[in-house]
Every structure is written in structure tokens, then in C-alpha cells.
Amino acid sequence: MNRRLSQPNLGLEPASDIALEPVPPRVRSALGIDASSADARLCLSTRLMLDGRFGEAWVLVSADSIAVVESNGSGFGSARRVALSDVESVYIRRVTGGGIVVVNERGAHN
């Protein structure tokens, strides 16, 4: 089932209400968050990179942005960040064993 959100209403809850996956220090460093950060609303790992290849990536949703960092074989590259105010639409597709989330940035063309 595909669901399209025309307005980016992510319904974020305080971090204490959402189970956050333990984030390794090297990922925290790449995302620019410290161990005591209350800014993280959701942080999770994924086995798919932004281009669809298999690999380690992490997604962080904060009060004002979505950030993704990907493994480059010897660590993590720079975080790709999109401000929530720049999110034009979000597509969510459930698939067996997981799901796909596509965030479209206002003004970006693929």
C-alpha cells in the first residue's frame, strides 16, 4: 500500500516515548549528535543506502530535520540533511520484512 502525505506532518513524539536503537559512537559523530542529545526523535539503521545498494546507513529524525549517513567502507561520510520545512512530500511503501520511505525535498528534481 502506498501512502502519500501532501503536507509533511510527521507527528513526532518526544524521544522518551519512542524506542531509539542504540547508536554507535562513530555514527553519532557522523550525524553530529552527542550521547545525551534529546534532539533525536527517531534514529535507526538500515541495510540499504540512498541509491538502493546494500550497505550500512543510519537515519536520524530530529525536531527540525532528517539526516542520513552512509558507510563508505572505512567509516561514515558526511550527513545528508533535509530541513523538515523543505520536505515537499513523503511516500511510504510497506514491503515484506521492512519498508521504503521516500522523502522529496522542495525544489529538488530527480
mmCIF file of C-alpha atoms in Angstrom:
data_model
loop_
_atom_site.group_PDB
_atom_site.id
_atom_site.type_symbol
_atom_site.label_atom_id
_atom_site.label_comp_id
_atom_site.label_asym_id
_atom_site.label_seq_id
_atom_site.Cartn_x
_atom_site.Cartn_y
_atom_site.Cartn_z
ATOM 1 C CA MET A 1 0.000 0.000 0.000
ATOM 2 C CA ASN A 2 1.346 3.434 -0.919
ATOM 3 C CA ARG A 3 0.522 6.423 1.227
ATOM 4 C CA ARG A 4 1.255 9.995 0.225
ATOM 5 C CA LEU A 5 1.443 12.805 2.728
ATOM 6 C CA SER A 6 0.887 16.068 0.890
ATOM 7 C CA GLN A 7 1.960 18.099 3.922
ATOM 8 C CA PRO A 8 4.972 16.923 5.932
ATOM 9 C CA ASN A 9 3.135 16.075 9.153
ATOM 10 C CA LEU A 10 5.453 13.563 10.772
ATOM 11 C CA GLY A 11 3.675 13.541 14.154
ATOM 12 C CA LEU A 12 6.938 13.374 16.067
ATOM 13 C CA GLU A 13 6.781 12.287 19.686
ATOM 14 C CA PRO A 14 9.333 13.158 22.372
ATOM 15 C CA ALA A 15 12.373 10.872 22.283
ATOM 16 C CA SER A 16 11.408 9.327 25.618
ATOM 17 C CA ASP A 17 8.227 7.933 24.017
ATOM 18 C CA ILE A 18 9.980 6.246 21.094
ATOM 19 C CA ALA A 19 12.426 3.372 21.407
ATOM 20 C CA LEU A 20 15.661 4.552 19.845
ATOM 21 C CA GLU A 21 18.077 1.982 18.502
ATOM 22 C CA PRO A 22 21.458 2.167 20.261
ATOM 23 C CA VAL A 23 23.650 4.364 18.076
ATOM 24 C CA PRO A 24 27.376 3.551 17.897
ATOM 25 C CA PRO A 25 29.711 6.472 18.742
ATOM 26 C CA ARG A 26 31.126 6.613 15.178
ATOM 27 C CA VAL A 27 27.594 7.084 13.806
ATOM 28 C CA ARG A 28 26.785 9.727 16.452
ATOM 29 C CA SER A 29 29.889 11.598 15.380
ATOM 30 C CA ALA A 30 28.950 11.435 11.678
ATOM 31 C CA LEU A 31 25.400 12.599 12.465
ATOM 32 C CA GLY A 32 26.675 15.373 14.721
ATOM 33 C CA ILE A 33 24.796 14.301 17.860
ATOM 34 C CA ASP A 34 26.199 13.652 21.327
ATOM 35 C CA ALA A 35 25.326 10.762 23.627
ATOM 36 C CA SER A 36 22.943 12.872 25.715
ATOM 37 C CA SER A 37 21.149 14.525 22.797
ATOM 38 C CA ALA A 38 17.406 14.848 23.351
ATOM 39 C CA ASP A 39 17.084 16.200 19.807
ATOM 40 C CA ALA A 40 16.770 12.726 18.259
ATOM 41 C CA ARG A 41 13.113 11.785 17.755
ATOM 42 C CA LEU A 42 13.964 8.630 15.826
ATOM 43 C CA CYS A 43 17.282 7.035 14.942
ATOM 44 C CA LEU A 44 17.585 3.710 13.163
ATOM 45 C CA SER A 45 19.905 1.678 10.988
ATOM 46 C CA THR A 46 19.125 0.343 7.560
ATOM 47 C CA ARG A 47 20.776 -2.096 5.185
ATOM 48 C CA LEU A 48 20.009 -0.018 2.095
ATOM 49 C CA MET A 49 21.871 3.085 1.036
ATOM 50 C CA LEU A 50 20.220 6.104 -0.588
ATOM 51 C CA ASP A 51 20.990 4.786 -4.083
ATOM 52 C CA GLY A 52 19.432 1.369 -3.319
ATOM 53 C CA ARG A 53 22.701 -0.551 -2.889
ATOM 54 C CA PHE A 54 23.162 -2.805 0.130
ATOM 55 C CA GLY A 55 25.266 -1.252 2.877
ATOM 56 C CA GLU A 56 25.067 0.285 6.330
ATOM 57 C CA ALA A 57 23.220 3.573 6.671
ATOM 58 C CA TRP A 58 21.603 5.427 9.576
ATOM 59 C CA VAL A 59 18.597 7.734 9.576
ATOM 60 C CA LEU A 60 18.047 10.408 12.211
ATOM 61 C CA VAL A 61 14.821 12.382 12.512
ATOM 62 C CA SER A 62 15.108 15.406 14.783
ATOM 63 C CA ALA A 63 12.708 18.203 15.640
ATOM 64 C CA ASP A 64 13.805 20.160 12.559
ATOM 65 C CA SER A 65 15.497 17.818 10.045
ATOM 66 C CA ILE A 66 16.029 14.364 8.598
ATOM 67 C CA ALA A 67 19.653 13.224 8.275
ATOM 68 C CA VAL A 68 21.208 10.151 6.649
ATOM 69 C CA VAL A 69 24.786 8.910 6.886
ATOM 70 C CA GLU A 70 26.172 6.008 4.880
ATOM 71 C CA SER A 71 29.143 3.734 5.420
ATOM 72 C CA ASN A 72 31.922 4.333 2.913
ATOM 73 C CA GLY A 73 33.920 1.233 3.837
ATOM 74 C CA SER A 74 36.277 2.969 6.240
ATOM 75 C CA GLY A 75 33.742 4.909 8.298
ATOM 76 C CA PHE A 76 30.865 7.213 7.521
ATOM 77 C CA GLY A 77 30.668 10.081 5.076
ATOM 78 C CA SER A 78 29.094 13.466 5.692
ATOM 79 C CA ALA A 79 25.454 13.533 6.735
ATOM 80 C CA ARG A 80 22.896 14.359 4.050
ATOM 81 C CA ARG A 81 20.395 16.640 5.817
ATOM 82 C CA VAL A 82 16.980 17.961 4.792
ATOM 83 C CA ALA A 83 15.169 20.526 6.914
ATOM 84 C CA LEU A 84 11.596 19.460 7.708
ATOM 85 C CA SER A 85 10.449 22.842 6.380
ATOM 86 C CA ASP A 86 11.944 21.829 2.982
ATOM 87 C CA VAL A 87 10.106 18.486 2.806
ATOM 88 C CA GLU A 88 7.587 18.608 -0.032
ATOM 89 C CA SER A 89 6.180 15.095 0.311
ATOM 90 C CA VAL A 90 6.806 11.736 1.952
ATOM 91 C CA TYR A 91 5.971 8.387 0.358
ATOM 92 C CA ILE A 92 5.795 5.254 2.486
ATOM 93 C CA ARG A 93 5.594 1.770 0.974
ATOM 94 C CA ARG A 94 5.363 -1.326 3.109
ATOM 95 C CA VAL A 95 7.213 -4.350 1.770
ATOM 96 C CA THR A 96 7.850 -7.799 3.202
ATOM 97 C CA GLY A 97 10.347 -7.537 6.043
ATOM 98 C CA GLY A 98 10.512 -3.739 6.055
ATOM 99 C CA GLY A 99 9.527 -0.732 4.060
ATOM 100 C CA ILE A 100 10.606 2.076 1.803
ATOM 101 C CA VAL A 101 10.411 5.743 2.722
ATOM 102 C CA VAL A 102 10.987 8.381 0.061
ATOM 103 C CA VAL A 103 11.355 11.999 1.166
ATOM 104 C CA ASN A 104 11.037 14.575 -1.603
ATOM 105 C CA GLU A 105 12.746 17.888 -0.967
ATOM 106 C CA ARG A 106 11.024 21.056 -2.152
ATOM 107 C CA GLY A 107 12.754 22.341 -5.272
ATOM 108 C CA ALA A 108 14.799 19.164 -5.855
ATOM 109 C CA HIS A 109 14.286 17.362 -9.145
ATOM 110 C CA ASN A 110 15.363 13.781 -9.810
#
